[in-house]
Amino acid sequence: MRLLRIFVQHLPGIQQPFELDEIGAGLSVIHGPNGIGKSSLSRAIGDLFWGEATPRTAVEAELVCDADGQEWRIERDGAWYCWRRGGVERNPPDLPPVHLRGCFFLGLRALLDASDASGRDLAVEIRRQMAGGYDPETLAREIGKNARREHGKKERAALNAADTQIRRAEGKQAELAQRQAHLESLVSDAEAAELARRRLPHFDEALELVARREELAPILLQLEASAPALERVTGQELNQVDALEARRADRLASIDKAEALLRSARKRATAVGLAEPVDPALLRECRKRVDNLRELERLRDEGRIARQAAREKLAVASEQLGSRAEPAAELALPQASRLFAFLRKAEQNRSGIAALEQRIQLLSGLAVNPRPAHEVDLQREGASALSAWLRAPDPTADHLRPTLWPSRRWLLLVAASMGLVGAFLGAQVDVGFYTLSAVAVGLAVAGLLTRLREAATDGTARRQAERDFPAGLESPSAWSVAEVRERLNELQNVVARADAAEQRSRDRDVDRAALMVELTDAKTKAAELEGTRRELARALGLVSIPADAELVDLARAVDELRLARLEDAAAEARLRELDRQFTDCCESLPSELTVLGRGRPQDAASARSASETLEERDRNLRVAENEIRELNERIDALRKEAETLARRAAELYSQLDLEVGERSSLVQLLERREPYRELCSKRAELLTKVTVAEEALARAGEADLREWERVTLESEREALEALASQANPIREQIAEIRAEVRGAEQAHGVEDAIAKRQEALLALAERRDEALQAKAGAFLLHRVIAEHESVQVPAVFERARSLFGNFTHQSYRLRVPADGEAAFVALEATSGRGLHLEELSDGTRAQLILAVRLAFAEEAERGERLPVVLDEALAHADPARFDAIARSLARMVADGERQVIYLTSAPSDLERFRLAFEAEGCTSLHEIDLAAVRGKASIAKGPGELVVRKMPQVPSPTGKSPEEYGLLIGATALDPRRDAEGQHLFHLLSDDLPLLASLLGRGIKTVGQWLVLTKNDPQIAEAIEGQRETVRALTARAELLGRFLAAWRQGRGRPVDRDVIERSDAISKGYRDVVLEVNRELGGDGEKLIGALLERSDERFKGFLEKKARAFEATLREEGYIDARDILSEEDIVAHLAGAPAARLVSSDAFRYFVHGWWELALH
Amino acid sequence: MPGINGGTTGEQWGNMVAGGTLAGRGVRLLAIGDVHLGTRPSRIPAILGDQVAGGLESLTPAAALKLTVDLALEEAVDAVLFAGDVVESANARFEALPALESSVRRLVEAGIPVLGVAGNHDVEALPRLADMIAGFKLLGRGGRWESSLLPPSGEPAVEIVGWSFPDQRVTVSPIRALLDAPLISAAPRVPRIGLLHGDLDASGGSYAPFSRRELEDAGLDAWLLGHIHIPSLTSGMMPHGYLGSLVGLDPSETGAHGPWMVHVDGSGKIVPDQLPLAPLRWERFDLEVAEDQDPEDLADRLGEEAERFAAKLVEDGSKHRVLGLRIRLVGSTRSAQALRDSVAREPWRNILRSVSGTVVFIDKVQDQLEVAADLQALAKGQDPPGLLARTLLTLEVPGEGRRELLGAAREALGDLARDPRWSPVSEMRGATDPLSDDALVTCLRQSGMRALQQLLDQRSQDPSAEEKHP
């Protein structure tokens, strides 16, 4: 349907009728100033088409149009209107529904409507067409929730915390390891410190030594300056000299006295009369002989007395023997012995005979009267019968009853043994033991009786025994076992006693017979002794044979007489011998005893006197001589002593370097002695201390210190003291390190942290898998949606997307959200972001709505194509986009598909359309000056309104290098931080500059625009570039660039921006500006920024908490500002890209050229 | 004899085996994988401490090492080998050293030589510890290949060739150096066993990546490897593989763990035999959920299945003290959401069971329930469930469609997967690339199944749905 002309009678705001009768078939640009009625005209046309829908509109107009070669006239007057064809009112042709009216009549207001409601009706319609009862968009969004950035954040935070914990624990362990490594050094230091501590006292001693030496030095100088003699002065010299002089005077006086005594002694010696002292041996001999003489004299007196006593004793013995006949001869000793031996034997024999006779008489007195034999035999017979009775078996008793009666063999054995023992003991010890033999016989009998008992097992034996019991004996009171046994015992006792008495009688007879034999022998011996007696009497010359007692007395008297005679003779002989010895002794006295005119001593007393006199004279002489000698010696000694004393006094002077006798000098010297001694004492004391100190140092192994000077010692001591003061801290440090090492070895701090990290890592892996699953699910659903769109997408939407892509130079891609929450969404080519209408600029929004309306206009037409009326529709389009839209309209018009009426108040728009139409080779452009039509000339306000800015021309690449051409076209540098979509197309086509120029000429400047174009309108893309392969190769390059940039960013982290700093809770307001400032200085390097925060080396970060820095670090890591992954090398990236499917669509030369080029550009 | 590193002198080394008669009768080596002294297993419920003799300490690597040393002494093995990561670097000096020092001292005093190589974890700690502990011989210090004959004195029976990490990160194959400059065998015709810590068949990375081909080219008779905690040592012409961690340190380290007794007979034949001494064992199994599974009975059923599983392990000869289980719910059920809610409540948490002396606990129950619908049938539709079902089916068929889908998914998930917040996850033991094909397929399938179920649930909640989509 094409408008031919329109007559306006009346419209709201237009009272004057006018007619447009030259409306072209193509684009008619109706221009006129604002208020001329353009919008009214536009509304009027719509009201004419859909009159029934606008009954209350006050329109009075008539419109003539051509449809299918037939002219139609639409008349309207207020609510009345009709369609006529050939003058006849007819039903209107099939028009789009009235709600799509906006698709054909687009005003500036509608295009500028930023509300989301704009276009919602169309979006709803599109969705309605696409819907199939499913809501994959919602499902994809639901599923995709797990792929959001927040997913895994908690686990990553836990992982980061575990990492931090591990790092801290590692840090502590590393620190501990370092400290442990220093243990040896510390131990060495401790030992050194300890050594220093031990050496310190030695240094004190050394310093003390130095002090003593310093103290000693002046003393030594003073002493050296003193008189040498002072060294020898004792202080007693004066007293000594005086004492020596006094003693010497005393000695001289003593000499005088001694010489007087000497003279007196010499006189006494002379008076003694001995020329010389008597030999002491002679004196001893004299004394000895005098003593012998005196002893002989005493012995002689005793001999005389003894001789007198012997003579008296002889007289007594003679007198005692006087009554008896004096033996003819003196009894010789053998004879006396025989006499006495005879007397002993005779006495013994006589005593033996008396004893034998007494024993025989005793045995005869003990004879007993045994019982009559027949009586005993009778009792023995009775006992035998009773025994037989008892041995006989008891006919009333069970013969099988065990019996206590011993076996016969045993009885016989015991009886034999007892018999033998009894016989032996009876013969050897006592006859009483024969009883034992008797008992043995009884047992033997009993044993034999057992034979009988065994033989008779019935009562016959007992009855026989009763019959055998002697009648003369009292039988048992009853013939029972008890009574029989009792009676048997009585009889056996009686028999035993009778047997014993008989045995004893036999034994005494034997004894008496033996004694009688002994008595006979003794009497025989007495007869033999009587012969001996007579023989002795004869030998003694006795007439009669005296009795033994007399014989004994005689023998004794004879013996005493003999002894008396012997004693008398001996006493006489001794006296004579003593007399002779006395005489000899007198004669042997020395001659010296006879001097002085005395005769030889005749007795002991005179001899003794002479001897004593001689001894006294000798003694006097000796005393006098001794005195003389002693006095001489004393005088000599005194003289020597006096000389010695004089010499000693001289020596004293000499020792003190004084002349002998210089007493005053000595006094002076002594006066100086005390100070000197004090100095010496002090010196000695100091020397002792020095020596002690030196020895102590030597013992301590510090002998060298003795030679050190004070300065050196003090300096070294100070150093040692400082070192020693470190001993305790070092030891504590060592103990602390060792304790920490033990603690670290026993603890599992890092292991626990690793375990936590592993748990967090597993959880993070699960979250990642969930996210990937979610993303994969969303991917599949989006793919389904896209495919569904491609299959099920309405043509209207496809057309709208194509138009919008063209209008925006492929900077956007149109989307219709499935959830119905928004009308349309424009996907930004460079970023992929979806922008709602209110987010778009006025121009882009107008273009979007225009594209959608135009598309719907085409769709909504039902047979007839209605003209499109655009009222100021491009008022906000920039020249480029105006051109794009104008050219789209030109193509629409050129195809003869549709009539377009464009209403504008800008006269320059006509020129823009003209240029666009020329570019598209379309000539169907008409101009209608509405002001002129309505009689109101449109006058331009200024030259500017008539000037049309020319479209920028794309420079020709001919003769240009890629770099030169890039500069010429203003290509932006490759920014590796941005995605491929935002990069200039130059970076994909620097090897094909003509193609680049061609695309630039169509407004395709960025990679994103190209990619949108290929998606919005593949056919157009191919048409532009001529062949399909070129399109695919260029798209592949774009994909490779995208992969390259992603790989390049790995490990590099994106620059820290203001946004993340301001968002982070870890950066307080107080530090925010500082952090922003440092971040700028560091070029947005996240790792450096965190390092600066942690180290706090920058004064501006003083006080910033490590905890906050760690938290901020975690945020940066999570959001990719710090990328822990390794940075890939160019080779890594090449290897990575080579595996991509897109690489197969790019020649190897181009691949190498671009990838290396991108690498270089990215580095710059 | 090669030079001795560490604190062991040649004389000490010789004295250790004085009187030994290894030659001619072969040797038995006790090989120990990653011990990680200074750590403890994760996800152990605290209440377990009251139920296990010796408490939670009896489940640590230190306790497992003590059991291993007891075994070495009891069996009087000829040497003990460590394949790296003996200690965690963080706390080696004070917390890990005592346990290692005690163990090595016991072995040395018993005359058993101890050799080891440093891994990425103990690259700093182990050489230092080797210097401190007399009797511990570190092979390949500073990244230089080094060999040592066993026994150290007398007629050699086996040669151990080792290499230690010189730095925490090694991006090139250490075996390459060995291939470029082979170590001359110190005793020809004596079997040679490689002792290495690194990443087998890794395409790159920082953990000494090397390939199986390189192992073969090196010409050694066997390779005992450390680094990966899942044991994989195989027998055959050239036994090689990971010794695994001495005790499973987290639920991912499933299966039997413990040292390996490596028998080298007189003919040079090498036969490894794992000794499952680890006091703790992790396992996972799938629990098929019936279509009519009552959510209220889920906890009881889980307990019963856990007991049954534990009993089976005990019956098969496993001697662990504690068994930690992860159970995956699989199958399709009408009450999937109710089951998920039940799983989310974790009713089994802190409930222990005892099976033949083994304490059993459930660590986690994972939901991998399938959609209770026919994917093929769904995929015929053009609505969102149909398109999603079609996408899921695409995942199951290798081809361009799956490659494109994985590529797109990798693109979509890349930023999230590489988000710095997850960066520590990639450093986990046994971490895998979440964007690898296998991981992506698993991830997409699980999430897609869940999304599909939820989409279908949307319709089931719409009363008019049946009319719109019969």
Short mmCIF file of C-alpha atoms in Angstrom, two decimals, chain B residues 79-201:
data_model
loop_
_atom_site.label_atom_id
_atom_site.label_comp_id
_atom_site.label_asym_id
_atom_site.label_seq_id
_atom_site.Cartn_x
_atom_site.Cartn_y
_atom_site.Cartn_z
CA ALA B 79 66.57 -53.26 50.74
CA VAL B 80 63.84 -50.66 51.05
CA LEU B 81 63.21 -48.19 48.21
CA PHE B 82 61.30 -44.89 48.35
CA ALA B 83 59.92 -43.48 45.09
CA GLY B 84 59.73 -39.85 46.20
CA ASP B 85 57.29 -37.58 48.00
CA VAL B 86 58.26 -39.28 51.20
CA VAL B 87 57.48 -36.13 53.11
CA GLU B 88 55.43 -33.02 52.62
CA SER B 89 57.79 -30.17 52.21
CA ALA B 90 55.95 -27.85 54.52
CA ASN B 91 56.62 -29.53 57.80
CA ALA B 92 59.39 -31.94 57.03
CA ARG B 93 61.93 -30.55 59.41
CA PHE B 94 60.03 -31.07 62.62
CA GLU B 95 56.88 -33.10 62.04
CA ALA B 96 57.84 -35.56 59.32
CA LEU B 97 61.46 -36.07 60.18
CA PRO B 98 60.99 -38.00 63.44
CA ALA B 99 58.84 -40.66 61.79
CA LEU B 100 61.17 -41.02 58.81
CA GLU B 101 64.29 -40.92 60.93
CA SER B 102 62.88 -43.57 63.25
CA SER B 103 61.93 -45.80 60.33
CA VAL B 104 65.24 -45.46 58.55
CA ARG B 105 67.16 -46.00 61.76
CA ARG B 106 65.28 -49.21 62.48
CA LEU B 107 66.00 -50.46 58.98
CA VAL B 108 69.64 -49.46 59.04
CA GLU B 109 70.18 -50.99 62.44
CA ALA B 110 68.75 -54.20 61.05
CA GLY B 111 71.25 -54.03 58.21
CA ILE B 112 68.67 -53.18 55.57
CA PRO B 113 69.88 -50.56 53.05
CA VAL B 114 67.47 -47.69 52.39
CA LEU B 115 67.45 -45.84 49.04
CA GLY B 116 65.15 -43.19 47.70
CA VAL B 117 64.62 -40.45 45.19
CA ALA B 118 63.19 -36.99 45.77
CA GLY B 119 59.84 -36.02 44.33
CA ASN B 120 58.27 -32.70 43.65
CA HIS B 121 57.03 -32.45 47.21
CA ASP B 122 60.26 -33.24 48.96
CA VAL B 123 62.70 -31.77 46.48
CA GLU B 124 64.07 -29.57 49.21
CA ALA B 125 63.28 -31.59 52.26
CA LEU B 126 64.50 -35.04 51.28
CA PRO B 127 68.09 -34.12 50.37
CA ARG B 128 68.31 -32.22 53.61
CA LEU B 129 66.87 -35.12 55.53
CA ALA B 130 69.19 -37.52 53.75
CA ASP B 131 72.07 -35.44 55.00
CA MET B 132 70.69 -35.57 58.50
CA ILE B 133 69.75 -39.25 58.67
CA ALA B 134 72.61 -41.65 58.57
CA GLY B 135 71.81 -44.62 56.43
CA PHE B 136 69.41 -42.99 54.02
CA LYS B 137 70.84 -42.91 50.51
CA LEU B 138 69.38 -40.38 48.10
CA LEU B 139 69.78 -41.38 44.48
CA GLY B 140 70.07 -38.89 41.62
CA ARG B 141 70.58 -35.80 43.70
CA GLY B 142 70.35 -32.60 41.74
CA GLY B 143 68.63 -34.25 38.77
CA ARG B 144 71.62 -36.38 37.79
CA TRP B 145 70.97 -40.00 37.10
CA GLU B 146 72.78 -42.24 39.50
CA SER B 147 72.90 -45.94 40.14
CA SER B 148 73.62 -48.09 43.11
CA LEU B 149 74.29 -51.78 43.38
CA LEU B 150 72.62 -54.00 45.87
CA PRO B 151 74.08 -55.33 47.98
CA PRO B 152 76.50 -52.44 48.34
CA SER B 153 79.34 -54.84 48.96
CA GLY B 154 79.95 -58.29 47.71
CA GLU B 155 78.57 -59.73 44.52
CA PRO B 156 75.86 -57.44 43.15
CA ALA B 157 72.38 -58.83 42.59
CA VAL B 158 70.49 -55.81 41.32
CA GLU B 159 71.23 -52.25 40.27
CA ILE B 160 68.93 -49.39 41.22
CA VAL B 161 68.99 -46.44 38.84
CA GLY B 162 67.42 -43.29 40.22
CA TRP B 163 66.77 -39.65 39.55
CA SER B 164 65.64 -36.97 41.97
CA PHE B 165 63.79 -33.74 41.33
CA PRO B 166 66.31 -30.90 41.25
CA ASP B 167 63.58 -28.26 41.43
CA GLN B 168 59.96 -28.20 42.38
CA ARG B 169 58.96 -27.95 38.75
CA VAL B 170 60.50 -29.96 35.98
CA THR B 171 58.88 -29.52 32.61
CA VAL B 172 61.08 -31.80 30.57
CA SER B 173 61.34 -35.53 30.58
CA PRO B 174 64.07 -36.69 32.94
CA ILE B 175 64.47 -39.87 30.96
CA ARG B 176 65.57 -37.87 27.98
CA ALA B 177 68.83 -37.14 29.79
CA LEU B 178 69.26 -40.82 30.52
CA LEU B 179 68.71 -41.67 26.88
CA ASP B 180 71.17 -39.02 25.78
CA ALA B 181 73.83 -40.14 28.24
CA PRO B 182 73.10 -43.68 29.36
CA LEU B 183 74.54 -44.82 32.65
CA ILE B 184 77.06 -47.56 32.13
CA SER B 185 76.02 -50.56 34.10
CA ALA B 186 78.31 -51.02 37.06
CA ALA B 187 77.75 -54.75 36.98
CA PRO B 188 76.89 -56.30 33.61
CA ARG B 189 74.17 -58.90 33.53
CA VAL B 190 72.73 -57.63 36.78
CA PRO B 191 69.07 -56.59 36.51
CA ARG B 192 68.53 -52.83 36.55
CA ILE B 193 65.50 -51.23 38.16
CA GLY B 194 64.59 -47.61 37.62
CA LEU B 195 63.35 -45.53 40.54
CA LEU B 196 61.66 -42.37 39.35
CA HIS B 197 59.13 -39.79 40.46
CA GLY B 198 57.21 -38.12 37.66
CA ASP B 199 54.22 -37.91 35.41
CA LEU B 200 53.87 -40.88 33.11
CA ASP B 201 52.35 -40.20 29.70
#
